[in-house]
């Protein structure tokens, strides 16, 4: 079987803290790396050019997920691996991906599990541990404005699923401080609230502000999030506050 060509794409905005860790994890085994940068104010582009000549600028847009499509369109690989700058591919996962694409599999998409490091701790008891649609044949997937489903099939696809093992997972280093938590929650809830208003959703009912937040606490208990210690509790409270803030902004944004 001939060797498949593989393109790694990375979307960035002011990621000088993370970008080298991410690109180092791709450099040795991807045939092509494309960085789509939304006009960073820091050294992101400078650092990225140490690993690839394909650093492309995209306008800084609120619906930032759409910027991924530039990388998908410009990729020359048979397969595309789409990751974020705060994610790292383990050597074991890199080996699995390389073997998978080179075998000419009967699939268009592979769901890759993601291990999330929250406040410096890997959270094992949260809904953040399913597979993510990150590895696909070129043309099989497209970018969207949906924060929770940023990449969706362009047509029906056959799906391969990796086992949920940490050594063959993407490692996601998210929300590394309380300040980071507050900043991201505020930013992302504004985006989601504006999408909801644009789609014609009505103002939230009073019970929605309570119930959607309370549901996150129910999930925390059901999944025994207390096993993750203070990090697990902080995650649950962050999710509850996120749901409250999202519903409240639907009412507050004019």
PDB file of N, CA, C and O in Angstrom, residues 25-98:
ATOM      1  N   UNK A  25       4.661  18.261  18.121  1.00  0.00           N
ATOM      2  CA  UNK A  25       4.004  16.957  18.140  1.00  0.00           C
ATOM      3  C   UNK A  25       3.534  16.524  16.753  1.00  0.00           C
ATOM      4  O   UNK A  25       3.148  15.374  16.561  1.00  0.00           O
ATOM      5  N   UNK A  26       3.577  17.429  15.765  1.00  0.00           N
ATOM      6  CA  UNK A  26       3.173  17.121  14.392  1.00  0.00           C
ATOM      7  C   UNK A  26       4.357  17.022  13.435  1.00  0.00           C
ATOM      8  O   UNK A  26       4.282  16.335  12.404  1.00  0.00           O
ATOM      9  N   UNK A  27       5.445  17.696  13.784  1.00  0.00           N
ATOM     10  CA  UNK A  27       6.514  17.985  12.822  1.00  0.00           C
ATOM     11  C   UNK A  27       7.150  16.736  12.207  1.00  0.00           C
ATOM     12  O   UNK A  27       7.422  16.700  11.004  1.00  0.00           O
ATOM     13  N   UNK A  28       7.367  15.693  13.000  1.00  0.00           N
ATOM     14  CA  UNK A  28       8.155  14.556  12.523  1.00  0.00           C
ATOM     15  C   UNK A  28       7.391  13.603  11.625  1.00  0.00           C
ATOM     16  O   UNK A  28       8.006  12.815  10.903  1.00  0.00           O
ATOM     17  N   UNK A  29       6.061  13.670  11.618  1.00  0.00           N
ATOM     18  CA  UNK A  29       5.315  12.630  10.906  1.00  0.00           C
ATOM     19  C   UNK A  29       4.222  13.147   9.980  1.00  0.00           C
ATOM     20  O   UNK A  29       3.693  12.382   9.181  1.00  0.00           O
ATOM     21  N   UNK A  30       3.883  14.419  10.046  1.00  0.00           N
ATOM     22  CA  UNK A  30       2.929  14.993   9.085  1.00  0.00           C
ATOM     23  C   UNK A  30       3.686  15.409   7.828  1.00  0.00           C
ATOM     24  O   UNK A  30       4.783  15.969   7.910  1.00  0.00           O
ATOM     25  N   UNK A  31       3.105  15.161   6.673  1.00  0.00           N
ATOM     26  CA  UNK A  31       3.743  15.549   5.409  1.00  0.00           C
ATOM     27  C   UNK A  31       3.652  17.045   5.167  1.00  0.00           C
ATOM     28  O   UNK A  31       4.456  17.610   4.411  1.00  0.00           O
ATOM     29  N   UNK A  32       2.683  17.678   5.793  1.00  0.00           N
ATOM     30  CA  UNK A  32       2.440  19.106   5.576  1.00  0.00           C
ATOM     31  C   UNK A  32       1.781  19.654   6.842  1.00  0.00           C
ATOM     32  O   UNK A  32       0.930  18.994   7.439  1.00  0.00           O
ATOM     33  N   UNK A  33       2.184  20.845   7.252  1.00  0.00           N
ATOM     34  CA  UNK A  33       1.550  21.518   8.388  1.00  0.00           C
ATOM     35  C   UNK A  33       1.096  22.898   7.923  1.00  0.00           C
ATOM     36  O   UNK A  33       1.890  23.667   7.356  1.00  0.00           O
ATOM     37  N   UNK A  34      -0.181  23.200   8.149  1.00  0.00           N
ATOM     38  CA  UNK A  34      -0.740  24.511   7.811  1.00  0.00           C
ATOM     39  C   UNK A  34      -1.222  25.173   9.093  1.00  0.00           C
ATOM     40  O   UNK A  34      -2.019  24.593   9.838  1.00  0.00           O
ATOM     41  N   UNK A  35      -0.739  26.381   9.349  1.00  0.00           N
ATOM     42  CA  UNK A  35      -1.198  27.175  10.484  1.00  0.00           C
ATOM     43  C   UNK A  35      -2.066  28.307   9.951  1.00  0.00           C
ATOM     44  O   UNK A  35      -1.628  29.066   9.072  1.00  0.00           O
ATOM     45  N   UNK A  36      -3.286  28.396  10.443  1.00  0.00           N
ATOM     46  CA  UNK A  36      -4.193  29.487  10.076  1.00  0.00           C
ATOM     47  C   UNK A  36      -4.248  30.437  11.258  1.00  0.00           C
ATOM     48  O   UNK A  36      -4.811  30.108  12.308  1.00  0.00           O
ATOM     49  N   UNK A  37      -3.646  31.589  11.123  1.00  0.00           N
ATOM     50  CA  UNK A  37      -3.538  32.524  12.236  1.00  0.00           C
ATOM     51  C   UNK A  37      -4.436  33.732  12.006  1.00  0.00           C
ATOM     52  O   UNK A  37      -4.392  34.359  10.948  1.00  0.00           O
ATOM     53  N   UNK A  38      -5.215  34.063  13.037  1.00  0.00           N
ATOM     54  CA  UNK A  38      -6.149  35.184  12.919  1.00  0.00           C
ATOM     55  C   UNK A  38      -5.500  36.481  13.423  1.00  0.00           C
ATOM     56  O   UNK A  38      -5.974  37.117  14.351  1.00  0.00           O
ATOM     57  N   UNK A  39      -4.377  36.836  12.775  1.00  0.00           N
ATOM     58  CA  UNK A  39      -3.679  38.098  13.017  1.00  0.00           C
ATOM     59  C   UNK A  39      -3.330  38.273  14.492  1.00  0.00           C
ATOM     60  O   UNK A  39      -3.743  39.243  15.145  1.00  0.00           O
ATOM     61  N   UNK A  40      -2.560  37.319  14.997  1.00  0.00           N
ATOM     62  CA  UNK A  40      -2.134  37.371  16.391  1.00  0.00           C
ATOM     63  C   UNK A  40      -1.322  38.629  16.685  1.00  0.00           C
ATOM     64  O   UNK A  40      -0.604  39.145  15.827  1.00  0.00           O
ATOM     65  N   UNK A  41      -1.426  39.089  17.937  1.00  0.00           N
ATOM     66  CA  UNK A  41      -0.655  40.256  18.379  1.00  0.00           C
ATOM     67  C   UNK A  41       0.658  39.860  19.029  1.00  0.00           C
ATOM     68  O   UNK A  41       1.481  40.727  19.333  1.00  0.00           O
ATOM     69  N   UNK A  42       0.849  38.568  19.258  1.00  0.00           N
ATOM     70  CA  UNK A  42       2.057  38.115  19.937  1.00  0.00           C
ATOM     71  C   UNK A  42       3.004  37.421  18.938  1.00  0.00           C
ATOM     72  O   UNK A  42       2.957  37.692  17.748  1.00  0.00           O
ATOM     73  N   UNK A  43       3.838  36.500  19.401  1.00  0.00           N
ATOM     74  CA  UNK A  43       4.857  35.865  18.558  1.00  0.00           C
ATOM     75  C   UNK A  43       4.368  34.567  17.921  1.00  0.00           C
ATOM     76  O   UNK A  43       5.189  33.773  17.446  1.00  0.00           O
ATOM     77  N   UNK A  44       3.072  34.340  17.877  1.00  0.00           N
ATOM     78  CA  UNK A  44       2.552  33.082  17.350  1.00  0.00           C
ATOM     79  C   UNK A  44       3.079  32.790  15.953  1.00  0.00           C
ATOM     80  O   UNK A  44       3.580  31.695  15.675  1.00  0.00           O
ATOM     81  N   UNK A  45       2.961  33.742  15.041  1.00  0.00           N
ATOM     82  CA  UNK A  45       3.391  33.502  13.658  1.00  0.00           C
ATOM     83  C   UNK A  45       4.890  33.271  13.572  1.00  0.00           C
ATOM     84  O   UNK A  45       5.356  32.382  12.845  1.00  0.00           O
ATOM     85  N   UNK A  46       5.654  34.045  14.309  1.00  0.00           N
ATOM     86  CA  UNK A  46       7.113  33.885  14.302  1.00  0.00           C
ATOM     87  C   UNK A  46       7.508  32.479  14.758  1.00  0.00           C
ATOM     88  O   UNK A  46       8.355  31.815  14.142  1.00  0.00           O
ATOM     89  N   UNK A  47       6.904  32.007  15.835  1.00  0.00           N
ATOM     90  CA  UNK A  47       7.224  30.682  16.364  1.00  0.00           C
ATOM     91  C   UNK A  47       6.744  29.584  15.423  1.00  0.00           C
ATOM     92  O   UNK A  47       7.424  28.564  15.233  1.00  0.00           O
ATOM     93  N   UNK A  48       5.572  29.785  14.821  1.00  0.00           N
ATOM     94  CA  UNK A  48       5.027  28.776  13.913  1.00  0.00           C
ATOM     95  C   UNK A  48       5.920  28.574  12.696  1.00  0.00           C
ATOM     96  O   UNK A  48       6.055  27.452  12.191  1.00  0.00           O
ATOM     97  N   UNK A  49       6.555  29.643  12.231  1.00  0.00           N
ATOM     98  CA  UNK A  49       7.399  29.543  11.031  1.00  0.00           C
ATOM     99  C   UNK A  49       8.687  28.748  11.276  1.00  0.00           C
ATOM    100  O   UNK A  49       9.405  28.427  10.328  1.00  0.00           O
ATOM    101  N   UNK A  50       8.974  28.416  12.513  1.00  0.00           N
ATOM    102  CA  UNK A  50      10.096  27.522  12.796  1.00  0.00           C
ATOM    103  C   UNK A  50       9.772  26.089  12.360  1.00  0.00           C
ATOM    104  O   UNK A  50      10.680  25.280  12.206  1.00  0.00           O
ATOM    105  N   UNK A  51       8.486  25.801  12.171  1.00  0.00           N
ATOM    106  CA  UNK A  51       8.052  24.433  11.889  1.00  0.00           C
ATOM    107  C   UNK A  51       7.385  24.281  10.532  1.00  0.00           C
ATOM    108  O   UNK A  51       7.254  23.168  10.037  1.00  0.00           O
ATOM    109  N   UNK A  52       6.958  25.385   9.934  1.00  0.00           N
ATOM    110  CA  UNK A  52       6.279  25.301   8.641  1.00  0.00           C
ATOM    111  C   UNK A  52       6.359  26.638   7.913  1.00  0.00           C
ATOM    112  O   UNK A  52       6.366  27.706   8.543  1.00  0.00           O
ATOM    113  N   UNK A  53       6.421  26.569   6.594  1.00  0.00           N
ATOM    114  CA  UNK A  53       6.360  27.776   5.770  1.00  0.00           C
ATOM    115  C   UNK A  53       4.917  28.167   5.461  1.00  0.00           C
ATOM    116  O   UNK A  53       4.676  29.247   4.919  1.00  0.00           O
ATOM    117  N   UNK A  54       3.989  27.273   5.782  1.00  0.00           N
ATOM    118  CA  UNK A  54       2.590  27.501   5.434  1.00  0.00           C
ATOM    119  C   UNK A  54       1.849  28.116   6.614  1.00  0.00           C
ATOM    120  O   UNK A  54       1.030  27.477   7.293  1.00  0.00           O
ATOM    121  N   UNK A  55       2.151  29.381   6.894  1.00  0.00           N
ATOM    122  CA  UNK A  55       1.450  30.152   7.919  1.00  0.00           C
ATOM    123  C   UNK A  55       0.570  31.158   7.191  1.00  0.00           C
ATOM    124  O   UNK A  55       1.072  32.078   6.547  1.00  0.00           O
ATOM    125  N   UNK A  56      -0.734  30.957   7.263  1.00  0.00           N
ATOM    126  CA  UNK A  56      -1.680  31.762   6.508  1.00  0.00           C
ATOM    127  C   UNK A  56      -2.477  32.664   7.443  1.00  0.00           C
ATOM    128  O   UNK A  56      -2.884  32.240   8.516  1.00  0.00           O
ATOM    129  N   UNK A  57      -2.682  33.904   7.018  1.00  0.00           N
ATOM    130  CA  UNK A  57      -3.463  34.827   7.833  1.00  0.00           C
ATOM    131  C   UNK A  57      -4.934  34.778   7.449  1.00  0.00           C
ATOM    132  O   UNK A  57      -5.279  34.664   6.275  1.00  0.00           O
ATOM    133  N   UNK A  58      -5.779  34.892   8.458  1.00  0.00           N
ATOM    134  CA  UNK A  58      -7.217  34.984   8.262  1.00  0.00           C
ATOM    135  C   UNK A  58      -7.713  36.155   9.097  1.00  0.00           C
ATOM    136  O   UNK A  58      -7.189  36.437  10.172  1.00  0.00           O
ATOM    137  N   UNK A  59      -8.718  36.857   8.600  1.00  0.00           N
ATOM    138  CA  UNK A  59      -9.293  37.941   9.386  1.00  0.00           C
ATOM    139  C   UNK A  59      -9.734  37.424  10.749  1.00  0.00           C
ATOM    140  O   UNK A  59     -10.193  36.286  10.888  1.00  0.00           O
ATOM    141  N   UNK A  60      -9.602  38.261  11.770  1.00  0.00           N
ATOM    142  CA  UNK A  60     -10.033  37.889  13.111  1.00  0.00           C
ATOM    143  C   UNK A  60     -11.557  38.028  13.187  1.00  0.00           C
ATOM    144  O   UNK A  60     -12.099  39.130  13.197  1.00  0.00           O
ATOM    145  N   UNK A  61     -12.242  36.902  13.195  1.00  0.00           N
ATOM    146  CA  UNK A  61     -13.696  36.889  13.142  1.00  0.00           C
ATOM    147  C   UNK A  61     -14.256  36.289  14.425  1.00  0.00           C
ATOM    148  O   UNK A  61     -13.617  35.480  15.096  1.00  0.00           O
ATOM    149  N   UNK A  62     -15.479  36.688  14.775  1.00  0.00           N
ATOM    150  CA  UNK A  62     -16.138  36.163  15.967  1.00  0.00           C
ATOM    151  C   UNK A  62     -16.398  34.672  15.811  1.00  0.00           C
ATOM    152  O   UNK A  62     -16.134  33.878  16.718  1.00  0.00           O
ATOM    153  N   UNK A  63     -16.918  34.277  14.665  1.00  0.00           N
ATOM    154  CA  UNK A  63     -17.174  32.862  14.381  1.00  0.00           C
ATOM    155  C   UNK A  63     -15.868  32.212  13.919  1.00  0.00           C
ATOM    156  O   UNK A  63     -15.718  31.804  12.769  1.00  0.00           O
ATOM    157  N   UNK A  64     -14.920  32.119  14.845  1.00  0.00           N
ATOM    158  CA  UNK A  64     -13.548  31.758  14.484  1.00  0.00           C
ATOM    159  C   UNK A  64     -13.432  30.361  13.886  1.00  0.00           C
ATOM    160  O   UNK A  64     -12.485  30.078  13.162  1.00  0.00           O
ATOM    161  N   UNK A  65     -14.393  29.492  14.171  1.00  0.00           N
ATOM    162  CA  UNK A  65     -14.327  28.151  13.621  1.00  0.00           C
ATOM    163  C   UNK A  65     -14.296  28.129  12.109  1.00  0.00           C
ATOM    164  O   UNK A  65     -13.704  27.225  11.499  1.00  0.00           O
ATOM    165  N   UNK A  66     -14.911  29.121  11.487  1.00  0.00           N
ATOM    166  CA  UNK A  66     -14.943  29.163  10.028  1.00  0.00           C
ATOM    167  C   UNK A  66     -13.551  29.349   9.428  1.00  0.00           C
ATOM    168  O   UNK A  66     -13.318  29.005   8.276  1.00  0.00           O
ATOM    169  N   UNK A  67     -12.623  29.907  10.216  1.00  0.00           N
ATOM    170  CA  UNK A  67     -11.265  30.099   9.708  1.00  0.00           C
ATOM    171  C   UNK A  67     -10.581  28.761   9.443  1.00  0.00           C
ATOM    172  O   UNK A  67      -9.638  28.690   8.643  1.00  0.00           O
ATOM    173  N   UNK A  68     -11.042  27.690  10.091  1.00  0.00           N
ATOM    174  CA  UNK A  68     -10.460  26.367   9.851  1.00  0.00           C
ATOM    175  C   UNK A  68     -10.577  25.965   8.382  1.00  0.00           C
ATOM    176  O   UNK A  68      -9.734  25.250   7.853  1.00  0.00           O
ATOM    177  N   UNK A  69     -11.662  26.435   7.743  1.00  0.00           N
ATOM    178  CA  UNK A  69     -11.924  26.002   6.377  1.00  0.00           C
ATOM    179  C   UNK A  69     -10.811  26.409   5.431  1.00  0.00           C
ATOM    180  O   UNK A  69     -10.550  25.713   4.441  1.00  0.00           O
ATOM    181  N   UNK A  70     -10.133  27.519   5.723  1.00  0.00           N
ATOM    182  CA  UNK A  70      -9.013  27.943   4.875  1.00  0.00           C
ATOM    183  C   UNK A  70      -7.946  26.856   4.850  1.00  0.00           C
ATOM    184  O   UNK A  70      -7.407  26.518   3.786  1.00  0.00           O
ATOM    185  N   UNK A  71      -7.644  26.289   6.002  1.00  0.00           N
ATOM    186  CA  UNK A  71      -6.664  25.221   6.057  1.00  0.00           C
ATOM    187  C   UNK A  71      -7.133  23.976   5.329  1.00  0.00           C
ATOM    188  O   UNK A  71      -6.347  23.324   4.627  1.00  0.00           O
ATOM    189  N   UNK A  72      -8.416  23.637   5.493  1.00  0.00           N
ATOM    190  CA  UNK A  72      -8.950  22.461   4.804  1.00  0.00           C
ATOM    191  C   UNK A  72      -8.850  22.628   3.284  1.00  0.00           C
ATOM    192  O   UNK A  72      -8.501  21.691   2.564  1.00  0.00           O
ATOM    193  N   UNK A  73      -9.173  23.839   2.821  1.00  0.00           N
ATOM    194  CA  UNK A  73      -9.167  24.090   1.375  1.00  0.00           C
ATOM    195  C   UNK A  73      -7.747  24.074   0.795  1.00  0.00           C
ATOM    196  O   UNK A  73      -7.544  23.641  -0.350  1.00  0.00           O
ATOM    197  N   UNK A  74      -6.776  24.544   1.563  1.00  0.00           N
ATOM    198  CA  UNK A  74      -5.413  24.652   1.069  1.00  0.00           C
ATOM    199  C   UNK A  74      -4.610  23.361   1.242  1.00  0.00           C
ATOM    200  O   UNK A  74      -3.541  23.218   0.654  1.00  0.00           O
ATOM    201  N   UNK A  75      -5.119  22.431   2.025  1.00  0.00           N
ATOM    202  CA  UNK A  75      -4.386  21.191   2.290  1.00  0.00           C
ATOM    203  C   UNK A  75      -4.190  20.393   1.010  1.00  0.00           C
ATOM    204  O   UNK A  75      -5.096  20.280   0.177  1.00  0.00           O
ATOM    205  N   UNK A  76      -3.019  19.807   0.870  1.00  0.00           N
ATOM    206  CA  UNK A  76      -2.731  18.953  -0.292  1.00  0.00           C
ATOM    207  C   UNK A  76      -2.719  17.477   0.095  1.00  0.00           C
ATOM    208  O   UNK A  76      -2.475  16.623  -0.752  1.00  0.00           O
ATOM    209  N   UNK A  77      -2.974  17.175   1.367  1.00  0.00           N
ATOM    210  CA  UNK A  77      -2.947  15.796   1.824  1.00  0.00           C
ATOM    211  C   UNK A  77      -4.196  15.022   1.435  1.00  0.00           C
ATOM    212  O   UNK A  77      -5.254  15.596   1.182  1.00  0.00           O
ATOM    213  N   UNK A  78      -4.060  13.701   1.419  1.00  0.00           N
ATOM    214  CA  UNK A  78      -5.218  12.824   1.244  1.00  0.00           C
ATOM    215  C   UNK A  78      -6.083  12.842   2.500  1.00  0.00           C
ATOM    216  O   UNK A  78      -7.299  12.672   2.436  1.00  0.00           O
ATOM    217  N   UNK A  79      -5.412  13.016   3.642  1.00  0.00           N
ATOM    218  CA  UNK A  79      -6.080  13.070   4.943  1.00  0.00           C
ATOM    219  C   UNK A  79      -5.704  14.370   5.638  1.00  0.00           C
ATOM    220  O   UNK A  79      -4.631  14.926   5.408  1.00  0.00           O
ATOM    221  N   UNK A  80      -6.607  14.843   6.509  1.00  0.00           N
ATOM    222  CA  UNK A  80      -6.378  16.061   7.289  1.00  0.00           C
ATOM    223  C   UNK A  80      -6.560  15.737   8.768  1.00  0.00           C
ATOM    224  O   UNK A  80      -7.540  15.089   9.157  1.00  0.00           O
ATOM    225  N   UNK A  81      -5.621  16.198   9.575  1.00  0.00           N
ATOM    226  CA  UNK A  81      -5.758  16.163  11.030  1.00  0.00           C
ATOM    227  C   UNK A  81      -5.919  17.605  11.488  1.00  0.00           C
ATOM    228  O   UNK A  81      -5.002  18.408  11.328  1.00  0.00           O
ATOM    229  N   UNK A  82      -7.072  17.936  12.039  1.00  0.00           N
ATOM    230  CA  UNK A  82      -7.355  19.302  12.473  1.00  0.00           C
ATOM    231  C   UNK A  82      -7.281  19.355  13.999  1.00  0.00           C
ATOM    232  O   UNK A  82      -8.055  18.695  14.691  1.00  0.00           O
ATOM    233  N   UNK A  83      -6.334  20.145  14.518  1.00  0.00           N
ATOM    234  CA  UNK A  83      -6.236  20.290  15.967  1.00  0.00           C
ATOM    235  C   UNK A  83      -6.093  21.763  16.320  1.00  0.00           C
ATOM    236  O   UNK A  83      -5.885  22.614  15.460  1.00  0.00           O
ATOM    237  N   UNK A  84      -6.200  22.044  17.614  1.00  0.00           N
ATOM    238  CA  UNK A  84      -6.053  23.406  18.116  1.00  0.00           C
ATOM    239  C   UNK A  84      -4.669  23.584  18.719  1.00  0.00           C
ATOM    240  O   UNK A  84      -3.986  22.620  19.058  1.00  0.00           O
ATOM    241  N   UNK A  85      -4.279  24.831  18.902  1.00  0.00           N
ATOM    242  CA  UNK A  85      -2.927  25.127  19.361  1.00  0.00           C
ATOM    243  C   UNK A  85      -2.665  24.650  20.785  1.00  0.00           C
ATOM    244  O   UNK A  85      -1.513  24.457  21.164  1.00  0.00           O
ATOM    245  N   UNK A  86      -3.711  24.465  21.580  1.00  0.00           N
ATOM    246  CA  UNK A  86      -3.509  23.994  22.955  1.00  0.00           C
ATOM    247  C   UNK A  86      -3.669  22.481  23.068  1.00  0.00           C
ATOM    248  O   UNK A  86      -3.890  21.960  24.163  1.00  0.00           O
ATOM    249  N   UNK A  87      -3.531  21.777  21.938  1.00  0.00           N
ATOM    250  CA  UNK A  87      -3.599  20.327  21.927  1.00  0.00           C
ATOM    251  C   UNK A  87      -2.266  19.739  21.465  1.00  0.00           C
ATOM    252  O   UNK A  87      -1.558  20.354  20.667  1.00  0.00           O
ATOM    253  N   UNK A  88      -1.967  18.542  21.943  1.00  0.00           N
ATOM    254  CA  UNK A  88      -0.718  17.851  21.623  1.00  0.00           C
ATOM    255  C   UNK A  88      -1.031  16.411  21.235  1.00  0.00           C
ATOM    256  O   UNK A  88      -1.849  15.746  21.881  1.00  0.00           O
ATOM    257  N   UNK A  89      -0.374  15.928  20.176  1.00  0.00           N
ATOM    258  CA  UNK A  89      -0.514  14.540  19.730  1.00  0.00           C
ATOM    259  C   UNK A  89       0.585  13.708  20.386  1.00  0.00           C
ATOM    260  O   UNK A  89       1.771  14.027  20.262  1.00  0.00           O
ATOM    261  N   UNK A  90       0.210  12.652  21.083  1.00  0.00           N
ATOM    262  CA  UNK A  90       1.219  11.783  21.694  1.00  0.00           C
ATOM    263  C   UNK A  90       1.935  10.980  20.607  1.00  0.00           C
ATOM    264  O   UNK A  90       1.392  10.748  19.528  1.00  0.00           O
ATOM    265  N   UNK A  91       3.170  10.516  20.869  1.00  0.00           N
ATOM    266  CA  UNK A  91       3.865   9.667  19.890  1.00  0.00           C
ATOM    267  C   UNK A  91       3.075   8.410  19.548  1.00  0.00           C
ATOM    268  O   UNK A  91       3.075   7.969  18.389  1.00  0.00           O
ATOM    269  N   UNK A  92       2.382   7.842  20.539  1.00  0.00           N
ATOM    270  CA  UNK A  92       1.587   6.638  20.276  1.00  0.00           C
ATOM    271  C   UNK A  92       0.414   6.946  19.352  1.00  0.00           C
ATOM    272  O   UNK A  92       0.099   6.165  18.453  1.00  0.00           O
ATOM    273  N   UNK A  93      -0.237   8.094  19.568  1.00  0.00           N
ATOM    274  CA  UNK A  93      -1.344   8.483  18.694  1.00  0.00           C
ATOM    275  C   UNK A  93      -0.815   8.786  17.288  1.00  0.00           C
ATOM    276  O   UNK A  93      -1.447   8.399  16.291  1.00  0.00           O
ATOM    277  N   UNK A  94       0.319   9.443  17.200  1.00  0.00           N
ATOM    278  CA  UNK A  94       0.919   9.728  15.885  1.00  0.00           C
ATOM    279  C   UNK A  94       1.165   8.432  15.123  1.00  0.00           C
ATOM    280  O   UNK A  94       0.882   8.336  13.914  1.00  0.00           O
ATOM    281  N   UNK A  95       1.689   7.425  15.806  1.00  0.00           N
ATOM    282  CA  UNK A  95       1.929   6.141  15.158  1.00  0.00           C
ATOM    283  C   UNK A  95       0.647   5.482  14.696  1.00  0.00           C
ATOM    284  O   UNK A  95       0.591   4.912  13.595  1.00  0.00           O
ATOM    285  N   UNK A  96      -0.393   5.567  15.544  1.00  0.00           N
ATOM    286  CA  UNK A  96      -1.692   4.973  15.169  1.00  0.00           C
ATOM    287  C   UNK A  96      -2.247   5.669  13.937  1.00  0.00           C
ATOM    288  O   UNK A  96      -2.713   5.013  13.000  1.00  0.00           O
ATOM    289  N   UNK A  97      -2.213   7.001  13.922  1.00  0.00           N
ATOM    290  CA  UNK A  97      -2.747   7.760  12.787  1.00  0.00           C
ATOM    291  C   UNK A  97      -1.990   7.420  11.509  1.00  0.00           C
ATOM    292  O   UNK A  97      -2.585   7.194  10.448  1.00  0.00           O
ATOM    293  N   UNK A  98      -0.656   7.391  11.608  1.00  0.00           N
ATOM    294  CA  UNK A  98       0.148   7.101  10.425  1.00  0.00           C
ATOM    295  C   UNK A  98      -0.181   5.718   9.862  1.00  0.00           C
ATOM    296  O   UNK A  98      -0.370   5.546   8.655  1.00  0.00           O
TER     297      UNK A  98
END
